[in-house]
Short mmCIF file of C-alpha atoms (C1' of nucleotides) in Angstrom, two decimals:
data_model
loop_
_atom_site.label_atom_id
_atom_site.label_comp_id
_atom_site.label_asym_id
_atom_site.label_seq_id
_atom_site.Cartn_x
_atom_site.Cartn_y
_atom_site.Cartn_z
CA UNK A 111 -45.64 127.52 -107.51
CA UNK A 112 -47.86 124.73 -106.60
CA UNK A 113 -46.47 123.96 -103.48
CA UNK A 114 -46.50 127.76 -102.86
CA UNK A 115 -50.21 127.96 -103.89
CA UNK A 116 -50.96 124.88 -101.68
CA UNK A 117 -49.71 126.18 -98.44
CA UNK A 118 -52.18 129.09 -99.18
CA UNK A 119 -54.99 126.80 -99.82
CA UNK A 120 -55.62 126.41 -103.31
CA UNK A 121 -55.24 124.12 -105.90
CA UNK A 122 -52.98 123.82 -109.15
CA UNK A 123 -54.40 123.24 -112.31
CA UNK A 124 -53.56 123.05 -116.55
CA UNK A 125 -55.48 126.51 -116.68
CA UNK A 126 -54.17 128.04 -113.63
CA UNK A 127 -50.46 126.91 -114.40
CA UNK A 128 -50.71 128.56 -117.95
CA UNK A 129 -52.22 131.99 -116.85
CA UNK A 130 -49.86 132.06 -113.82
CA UNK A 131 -46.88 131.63 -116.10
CA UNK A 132 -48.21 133.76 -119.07
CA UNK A 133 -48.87 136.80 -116.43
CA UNK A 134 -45.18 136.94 -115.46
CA UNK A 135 -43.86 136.33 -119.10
CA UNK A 136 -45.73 138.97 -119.94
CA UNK A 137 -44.72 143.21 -119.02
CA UNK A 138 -45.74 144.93 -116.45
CA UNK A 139 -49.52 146.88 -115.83
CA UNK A 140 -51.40 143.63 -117.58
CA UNK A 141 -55.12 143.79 -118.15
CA UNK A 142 -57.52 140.82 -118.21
CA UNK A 143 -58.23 141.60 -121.84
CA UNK A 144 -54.38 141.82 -122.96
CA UNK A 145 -53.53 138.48 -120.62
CA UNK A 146 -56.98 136.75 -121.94
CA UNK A 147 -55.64 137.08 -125.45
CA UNK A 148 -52.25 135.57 -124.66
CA UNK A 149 -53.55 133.08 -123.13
CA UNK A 150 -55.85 131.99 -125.48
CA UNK A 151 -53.39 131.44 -127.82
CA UNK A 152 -51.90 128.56 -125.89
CA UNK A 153 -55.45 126.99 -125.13
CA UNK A 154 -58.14 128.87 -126.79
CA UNK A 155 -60.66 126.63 -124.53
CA UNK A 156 -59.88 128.78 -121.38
CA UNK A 157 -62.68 131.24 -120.22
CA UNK A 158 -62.81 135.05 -119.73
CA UNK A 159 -63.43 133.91 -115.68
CA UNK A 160 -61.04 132.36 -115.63
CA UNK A 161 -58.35 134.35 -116.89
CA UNK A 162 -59.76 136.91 -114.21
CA UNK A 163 -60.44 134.81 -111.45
CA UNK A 164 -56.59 134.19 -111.41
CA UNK A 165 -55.37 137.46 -111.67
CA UNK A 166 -57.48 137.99 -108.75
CA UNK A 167 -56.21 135.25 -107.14
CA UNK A 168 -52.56 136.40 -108.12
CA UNK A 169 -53.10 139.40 -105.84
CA UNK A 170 -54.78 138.20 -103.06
CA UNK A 171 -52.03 135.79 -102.80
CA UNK A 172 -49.79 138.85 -103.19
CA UNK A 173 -47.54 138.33 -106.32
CA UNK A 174 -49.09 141.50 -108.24
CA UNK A 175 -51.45 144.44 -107.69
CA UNK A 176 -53.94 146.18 -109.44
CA UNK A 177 -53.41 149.51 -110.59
CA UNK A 178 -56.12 151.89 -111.50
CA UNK A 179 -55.57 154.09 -114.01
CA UNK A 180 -58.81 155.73 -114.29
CA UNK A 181 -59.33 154.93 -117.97
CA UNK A 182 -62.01 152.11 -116.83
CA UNK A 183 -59.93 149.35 -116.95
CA UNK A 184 -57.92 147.38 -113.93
CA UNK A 185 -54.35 146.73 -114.64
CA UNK A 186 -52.46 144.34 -112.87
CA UNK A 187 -49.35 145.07 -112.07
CA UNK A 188 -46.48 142.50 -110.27
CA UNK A 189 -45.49 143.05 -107.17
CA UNK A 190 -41.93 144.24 -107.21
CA UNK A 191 -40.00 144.86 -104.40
CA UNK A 192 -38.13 147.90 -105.04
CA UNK A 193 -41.23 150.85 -104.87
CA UNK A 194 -41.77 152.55 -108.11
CA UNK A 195 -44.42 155.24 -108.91
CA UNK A 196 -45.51 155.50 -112.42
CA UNK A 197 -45.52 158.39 -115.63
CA UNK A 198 -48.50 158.17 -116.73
CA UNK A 199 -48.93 160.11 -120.77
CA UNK A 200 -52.16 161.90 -120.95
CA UNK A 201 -52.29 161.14 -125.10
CA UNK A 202 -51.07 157.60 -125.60
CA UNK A 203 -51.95 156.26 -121.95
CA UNK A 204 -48.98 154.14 -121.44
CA UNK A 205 -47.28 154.06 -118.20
CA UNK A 206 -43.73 153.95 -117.44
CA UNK A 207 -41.98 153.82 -114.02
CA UNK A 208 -39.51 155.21 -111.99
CA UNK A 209 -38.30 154.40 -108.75
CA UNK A 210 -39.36 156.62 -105.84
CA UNK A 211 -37.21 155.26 -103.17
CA UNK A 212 -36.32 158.39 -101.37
CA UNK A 213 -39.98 159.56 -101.65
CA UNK A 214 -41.33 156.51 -99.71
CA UNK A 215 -39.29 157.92 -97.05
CA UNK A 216 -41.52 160.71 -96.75
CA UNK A 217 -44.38 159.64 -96.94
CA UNK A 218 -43.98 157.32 -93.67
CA UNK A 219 -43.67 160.04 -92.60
CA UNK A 220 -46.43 162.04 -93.49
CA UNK A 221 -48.19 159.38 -92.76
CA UNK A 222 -46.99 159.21 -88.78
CA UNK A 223 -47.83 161.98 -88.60
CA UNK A 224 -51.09 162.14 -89.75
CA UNK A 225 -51.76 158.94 -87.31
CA UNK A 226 -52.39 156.28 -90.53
CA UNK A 227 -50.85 153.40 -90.77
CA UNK A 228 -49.76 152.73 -94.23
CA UNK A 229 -49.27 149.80 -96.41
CA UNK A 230 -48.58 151.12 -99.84
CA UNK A 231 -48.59 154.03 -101.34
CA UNK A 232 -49.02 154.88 -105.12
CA UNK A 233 -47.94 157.89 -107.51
CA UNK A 234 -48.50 158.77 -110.59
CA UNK A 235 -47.11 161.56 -112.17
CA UNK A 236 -49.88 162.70 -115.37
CA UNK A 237 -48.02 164.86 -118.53
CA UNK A 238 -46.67 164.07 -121.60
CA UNK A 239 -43.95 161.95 -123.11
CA UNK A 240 -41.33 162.82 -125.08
CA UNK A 241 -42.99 160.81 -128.08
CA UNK A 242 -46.32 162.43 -127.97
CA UNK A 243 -45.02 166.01 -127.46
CA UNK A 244 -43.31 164.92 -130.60
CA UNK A 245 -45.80 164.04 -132.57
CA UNK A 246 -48.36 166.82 -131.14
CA UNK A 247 -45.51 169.44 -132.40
CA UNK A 248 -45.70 168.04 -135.73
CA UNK A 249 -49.50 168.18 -136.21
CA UNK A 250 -49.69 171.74 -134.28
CA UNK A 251 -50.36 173.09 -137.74
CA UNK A 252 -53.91 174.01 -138.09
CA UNK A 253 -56.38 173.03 -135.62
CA UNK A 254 -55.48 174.28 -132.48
CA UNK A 255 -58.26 176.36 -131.15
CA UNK A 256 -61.30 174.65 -131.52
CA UNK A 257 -59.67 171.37 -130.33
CA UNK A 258 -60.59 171.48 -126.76
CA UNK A 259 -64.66 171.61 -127.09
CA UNK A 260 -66.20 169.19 -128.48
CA UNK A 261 -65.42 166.20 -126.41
CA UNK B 49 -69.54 181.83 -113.63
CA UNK B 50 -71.85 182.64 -116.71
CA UNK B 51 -68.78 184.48 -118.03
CA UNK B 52 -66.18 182.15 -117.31
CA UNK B 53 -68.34 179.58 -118.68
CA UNK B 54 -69.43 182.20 -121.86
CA UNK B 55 -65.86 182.72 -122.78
CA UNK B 56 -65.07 178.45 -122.77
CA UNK B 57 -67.79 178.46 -125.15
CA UNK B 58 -70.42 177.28 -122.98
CA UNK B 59 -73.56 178.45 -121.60
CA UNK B 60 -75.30 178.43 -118.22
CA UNK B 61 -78.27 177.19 -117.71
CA UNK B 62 -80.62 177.18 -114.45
CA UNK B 63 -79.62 173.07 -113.91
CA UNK B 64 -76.06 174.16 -114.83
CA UNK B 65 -76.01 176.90 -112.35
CA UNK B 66 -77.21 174.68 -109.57
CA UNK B 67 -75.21 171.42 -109.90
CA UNK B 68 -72.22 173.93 -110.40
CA UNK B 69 -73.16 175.61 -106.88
CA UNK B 70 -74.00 172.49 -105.13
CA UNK B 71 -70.78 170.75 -106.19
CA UNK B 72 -68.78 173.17 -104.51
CA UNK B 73 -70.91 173.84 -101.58
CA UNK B 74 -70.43 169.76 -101.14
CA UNK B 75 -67.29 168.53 -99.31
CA UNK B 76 -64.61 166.76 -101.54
CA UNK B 77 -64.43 163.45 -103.14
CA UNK B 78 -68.02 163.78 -104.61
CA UNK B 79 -69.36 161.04 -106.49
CA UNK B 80 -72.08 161.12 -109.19
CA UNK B 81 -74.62 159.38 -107.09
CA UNK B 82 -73.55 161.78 -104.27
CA UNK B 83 -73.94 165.13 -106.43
CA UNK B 84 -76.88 163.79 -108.13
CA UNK B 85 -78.56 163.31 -104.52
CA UNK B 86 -78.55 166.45 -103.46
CA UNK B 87 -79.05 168.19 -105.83
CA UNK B 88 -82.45 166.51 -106.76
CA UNK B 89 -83.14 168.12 -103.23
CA UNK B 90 -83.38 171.06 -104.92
CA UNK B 91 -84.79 170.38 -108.03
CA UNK B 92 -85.68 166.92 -108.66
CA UNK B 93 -86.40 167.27 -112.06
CA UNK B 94 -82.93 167.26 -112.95
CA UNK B 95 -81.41 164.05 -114.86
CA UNK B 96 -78.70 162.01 -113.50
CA UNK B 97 -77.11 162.01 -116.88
CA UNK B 98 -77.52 166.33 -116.47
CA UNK B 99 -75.64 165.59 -113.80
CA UNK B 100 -73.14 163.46 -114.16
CA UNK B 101 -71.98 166.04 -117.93
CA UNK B 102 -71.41 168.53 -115.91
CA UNK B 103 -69.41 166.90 -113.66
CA UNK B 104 -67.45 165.60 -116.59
CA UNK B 105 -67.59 169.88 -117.62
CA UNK B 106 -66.35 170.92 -114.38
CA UNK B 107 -63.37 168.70 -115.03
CA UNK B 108 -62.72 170.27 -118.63
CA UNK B 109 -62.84 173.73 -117.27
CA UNK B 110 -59.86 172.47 -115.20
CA UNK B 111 -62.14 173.24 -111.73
CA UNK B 112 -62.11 169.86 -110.75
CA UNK B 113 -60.64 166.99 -111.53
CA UNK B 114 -61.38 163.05 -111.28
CA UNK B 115 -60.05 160.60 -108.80
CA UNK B 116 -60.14 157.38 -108.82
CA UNK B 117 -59.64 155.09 -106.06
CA UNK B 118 -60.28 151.15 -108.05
CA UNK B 119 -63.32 150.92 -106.18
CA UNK B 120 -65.42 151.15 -108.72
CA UNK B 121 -66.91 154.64 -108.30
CA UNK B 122 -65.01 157.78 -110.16
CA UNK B 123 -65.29 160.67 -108.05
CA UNK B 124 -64.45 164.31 -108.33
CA UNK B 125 -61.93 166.44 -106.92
CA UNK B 126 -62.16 170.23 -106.58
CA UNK B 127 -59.17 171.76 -108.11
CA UNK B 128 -57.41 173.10 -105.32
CA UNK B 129 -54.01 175.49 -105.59
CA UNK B 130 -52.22 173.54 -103.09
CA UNK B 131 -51.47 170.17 -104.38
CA UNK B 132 -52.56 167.55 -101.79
CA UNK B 133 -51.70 163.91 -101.63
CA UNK B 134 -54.33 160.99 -100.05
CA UNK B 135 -54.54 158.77 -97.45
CA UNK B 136 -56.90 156.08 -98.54
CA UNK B 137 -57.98 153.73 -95.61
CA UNK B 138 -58.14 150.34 -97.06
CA UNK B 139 -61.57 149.64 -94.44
CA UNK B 140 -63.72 152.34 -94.24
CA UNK B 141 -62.42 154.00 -97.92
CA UNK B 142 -62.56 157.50 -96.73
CA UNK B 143 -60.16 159.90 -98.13
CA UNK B 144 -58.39 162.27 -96.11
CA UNK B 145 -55.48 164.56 -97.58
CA UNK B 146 -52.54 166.15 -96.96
CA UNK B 147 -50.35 168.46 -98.68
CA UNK B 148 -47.41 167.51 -100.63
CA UNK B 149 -45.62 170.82 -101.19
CA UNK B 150 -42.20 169.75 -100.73
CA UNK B 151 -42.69 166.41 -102.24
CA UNK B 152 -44.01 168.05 -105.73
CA UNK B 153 -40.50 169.46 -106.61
CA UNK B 154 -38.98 166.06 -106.55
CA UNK B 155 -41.17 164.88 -108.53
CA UNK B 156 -40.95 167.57 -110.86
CA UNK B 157 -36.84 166.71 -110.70
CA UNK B 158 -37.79 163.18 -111.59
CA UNK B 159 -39.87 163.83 -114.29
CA UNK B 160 -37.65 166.12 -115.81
CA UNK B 161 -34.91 163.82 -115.57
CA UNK B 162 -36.78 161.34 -117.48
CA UNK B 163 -37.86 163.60 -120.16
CA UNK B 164 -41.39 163.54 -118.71
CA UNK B 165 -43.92 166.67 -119.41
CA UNK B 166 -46.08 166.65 -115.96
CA UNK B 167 -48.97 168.34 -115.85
CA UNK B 168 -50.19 166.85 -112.25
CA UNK B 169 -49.40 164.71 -109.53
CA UNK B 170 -51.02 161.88 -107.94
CA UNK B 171 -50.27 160.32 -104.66
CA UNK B 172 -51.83 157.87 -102.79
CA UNK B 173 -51.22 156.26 -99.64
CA UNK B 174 -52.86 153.11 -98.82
CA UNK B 175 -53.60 151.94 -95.54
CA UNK B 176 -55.62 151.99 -92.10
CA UNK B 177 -56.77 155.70 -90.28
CA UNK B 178 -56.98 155.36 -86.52
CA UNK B 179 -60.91 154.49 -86.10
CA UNK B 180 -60.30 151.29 -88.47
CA UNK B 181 -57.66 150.21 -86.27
CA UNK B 182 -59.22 150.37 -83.03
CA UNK B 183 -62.16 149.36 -84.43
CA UNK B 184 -59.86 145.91 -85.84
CA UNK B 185 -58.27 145.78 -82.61
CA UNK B 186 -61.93 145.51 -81.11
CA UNK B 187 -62.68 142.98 -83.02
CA UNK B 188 -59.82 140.68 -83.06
CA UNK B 189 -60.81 138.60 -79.84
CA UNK B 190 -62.04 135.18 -82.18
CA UNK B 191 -61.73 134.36 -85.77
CA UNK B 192 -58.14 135.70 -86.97
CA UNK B 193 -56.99 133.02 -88.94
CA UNK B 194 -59.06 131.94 -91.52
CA UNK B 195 -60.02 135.53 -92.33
CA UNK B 196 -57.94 135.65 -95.36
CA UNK B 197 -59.01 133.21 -97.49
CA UNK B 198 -62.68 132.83 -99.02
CA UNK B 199 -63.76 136.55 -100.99
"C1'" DT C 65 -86.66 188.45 -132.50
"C1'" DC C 66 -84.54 184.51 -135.02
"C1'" DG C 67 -81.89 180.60 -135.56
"C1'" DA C 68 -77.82 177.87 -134.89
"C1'" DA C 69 -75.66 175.49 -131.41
"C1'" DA C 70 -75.75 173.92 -126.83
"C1'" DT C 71 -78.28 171.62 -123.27
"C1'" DT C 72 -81.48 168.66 -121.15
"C1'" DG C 73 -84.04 164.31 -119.52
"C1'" DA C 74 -85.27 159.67 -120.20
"C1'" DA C 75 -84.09 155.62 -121.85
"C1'" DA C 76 -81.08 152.62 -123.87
"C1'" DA C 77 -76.50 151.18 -124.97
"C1'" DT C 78 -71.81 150.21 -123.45
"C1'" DC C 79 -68.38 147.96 -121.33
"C1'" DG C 80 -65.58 146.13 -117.79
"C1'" DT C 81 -66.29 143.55 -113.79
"C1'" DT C 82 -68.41 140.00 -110.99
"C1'" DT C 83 -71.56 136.24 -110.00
"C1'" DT C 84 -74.16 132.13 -110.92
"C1'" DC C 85 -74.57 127.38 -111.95
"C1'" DA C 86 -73.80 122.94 -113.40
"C1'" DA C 87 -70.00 120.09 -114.60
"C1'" DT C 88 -65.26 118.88 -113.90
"C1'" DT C 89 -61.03 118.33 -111.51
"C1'" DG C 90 -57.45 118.28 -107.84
"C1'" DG C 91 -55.69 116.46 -103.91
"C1'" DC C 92 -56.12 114.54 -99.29
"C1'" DC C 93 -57.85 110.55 -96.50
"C1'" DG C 94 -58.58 106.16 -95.62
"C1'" DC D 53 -55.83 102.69 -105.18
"C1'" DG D 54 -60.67 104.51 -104.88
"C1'" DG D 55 -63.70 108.00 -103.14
"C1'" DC D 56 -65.09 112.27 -101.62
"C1'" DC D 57 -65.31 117.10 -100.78
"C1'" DA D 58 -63.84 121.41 -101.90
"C1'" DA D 59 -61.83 124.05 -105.39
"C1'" DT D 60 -61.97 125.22 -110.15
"C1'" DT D 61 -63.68 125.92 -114.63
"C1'" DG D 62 -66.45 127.81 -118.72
"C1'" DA D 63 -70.46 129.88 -120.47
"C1'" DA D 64 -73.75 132.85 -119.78
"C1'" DA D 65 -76.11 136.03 -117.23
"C1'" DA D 66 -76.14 139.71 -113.87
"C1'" DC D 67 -74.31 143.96 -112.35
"C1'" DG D 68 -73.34 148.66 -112.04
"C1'" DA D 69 -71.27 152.69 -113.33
"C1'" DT D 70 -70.49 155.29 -117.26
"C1'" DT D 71 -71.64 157.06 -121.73
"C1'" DT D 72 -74.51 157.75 -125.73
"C1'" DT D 73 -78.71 158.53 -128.27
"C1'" DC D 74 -82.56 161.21 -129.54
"C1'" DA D 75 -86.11 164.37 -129.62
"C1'" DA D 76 -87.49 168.46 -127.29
"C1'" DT D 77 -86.09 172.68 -125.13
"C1'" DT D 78 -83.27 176.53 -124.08
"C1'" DT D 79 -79.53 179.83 -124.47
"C1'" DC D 80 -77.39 183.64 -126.50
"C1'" DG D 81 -75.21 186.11 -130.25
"C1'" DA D 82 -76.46 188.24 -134.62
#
DNA sequence: TCGAAATTGAAAATCGTTTTCAATTGGCCG
DNA sequence: CGGCCAATTGAAAACGATTTTCAATTTCGA
C-alpha cells in the first residue's frame, strides 16, 4: 500500500495506514461519519479531516467511489470489479446490491449510440424490502390515510 | 391544478400557482436556485424558501421527482411516463437522457428475484458527451501529465 | 362570513462538506 | 546521517445547500 501510494505521489503515514485499513475492513457504502467513528476507536487523536481527506484520497487514487444516495450524505463505496447496481429501501435506507452484468452490456450501447463516451454507469433500483414491507404490514392497522401529509 | 391539489389536501395559492407553472414551463433538471430565478422574474416578492417547499410539494404529489447527481445541488425531475435513464458528462455536468424501456423489465426481473418491491428506477451513466471531448482533445497539446494529481 | 389549517417570507438554524492555517511528519537528496 | 521541502495532520472556521422557525397572512370549507 505504501509503495502503491508512493508511485502515485503521496506519502504513508500512522493516520493514513489506519483509515486505509479500517475503510476496507469495514462493509461496503461507508460514510465519513460511520468510518470516523471506527477509527477513532483505534486512535481517538485522529481528526474529522482527516478521516475525509483520505477517503477522498482513496478515490482519486481509485480504490473506492462515492455513491450518492440523495439522503445528504456521501457514501463511499470500494471499487469492485465485477459492476453491481444497488436496491435501494425507501423506509430503512439501506442499500443492497446486485450484479448487473448483462445490463452494462446495454448501456455501451446506448451510450454509442447516443455519441458519449462512458466510464461508469450507476443504478439504483428505489422500493421496498422484504423486511420493511414486513413490518409496514404489521403496523397497517390504523393510520393509514392521513399518513402521507404532514411531512 | 387547484383541484388536484384540493383533493391532496392542499391549497393553491397565487405563489403556488406560479412556481407550479414556471417549473414546468422550465426545461428539466431544475435546481432551486434555477426555479427560484425565474420565477422572481415574475414576482420577486416570492421567498426562496416558498420556493424551494413547493418544489419539495411537487415531488410529494408524485409530479416530479429529485435527482441527484453528488454534486452538491439536488435538482428536480418532471415525472415523465416514459422512464428515462442519464448520461451525466463528468466535464460540463449536463444531463441528457435516454429512454430505458427495454432495460426496465430486467430490472423489474431482478428485483423480483431478490424479493425487492421497486417503485422506480435510476440509471446513470457517467462519462464524456462529444463537445467535452473535442473540447479535451483541443486542449491536450501541453500539460498531460501532471494533471491528475493536486485537487 | 368565520375560523381552523395551510401557506408565506425572512431570518436563522442545520448539517455535511470543504478549506484554512500553523505545526508536524515523511521521505528523498546530498 | 542530517536537512529540507512537500505532504499531511488536527482544530477550527468557512461554506453552501437545505430545512426549520415564527409571526403574519391567506385559503377554503363550514
Amino acid at each position: 500500500m505504501r509503495e502503491f501510494l508512493r508511485t502515485k505521489g503521496f506519502k504513508m503515514t500512522p493516520q493514513r495506514e489506519l483509515i486505509f485499513k479500517s475503510f476496507f475492513a469495514m462493509g461496503k457504502h461507508v460514510s465519513v461519519d460511520e468510518l470516523y467513528d471506527k477509527v477513532r476507536q483505534q486512535d481517538s487523536s485522529i481528526g474529522y479531516s482527516t478521516v475525509w481527506r483520505n477517503l477522498k484520497l482513496i478515490c482519486k487514487v481509485g480504490l473506492a467511489e462515492e455513491v450518492n444516495l440523495g439522503d445528504g450524505v456521501t457514501r463511499y463505496d470500494r471499487a469492485t470489479e465485477t459492476p453491481h447496481g444497488h436496491f435501494y429501501c425507501i423506509d430503512c435506507r439501506k442499500l443492497t446490491e446486485f450484479g448487473m452484468d448483462n445490463i452494462v452490456g446495454q448501456l455501451a450501447i446506448i451510450s454509442r449510440e447516443n455519441d458519449f463516451v462512458p466510464s461508469g454507469f450507476k443504478i439504483e433500483i428505489q422500493g421496498r424490502c422484504r423486511a420493511c414491507r414486513d413490518k409496514r404490514a404489521g403496523e397497517k392497522t390504523t393510520a393509514e390515510s392521513a399518513e402521507a401529509q404532514r411531512a
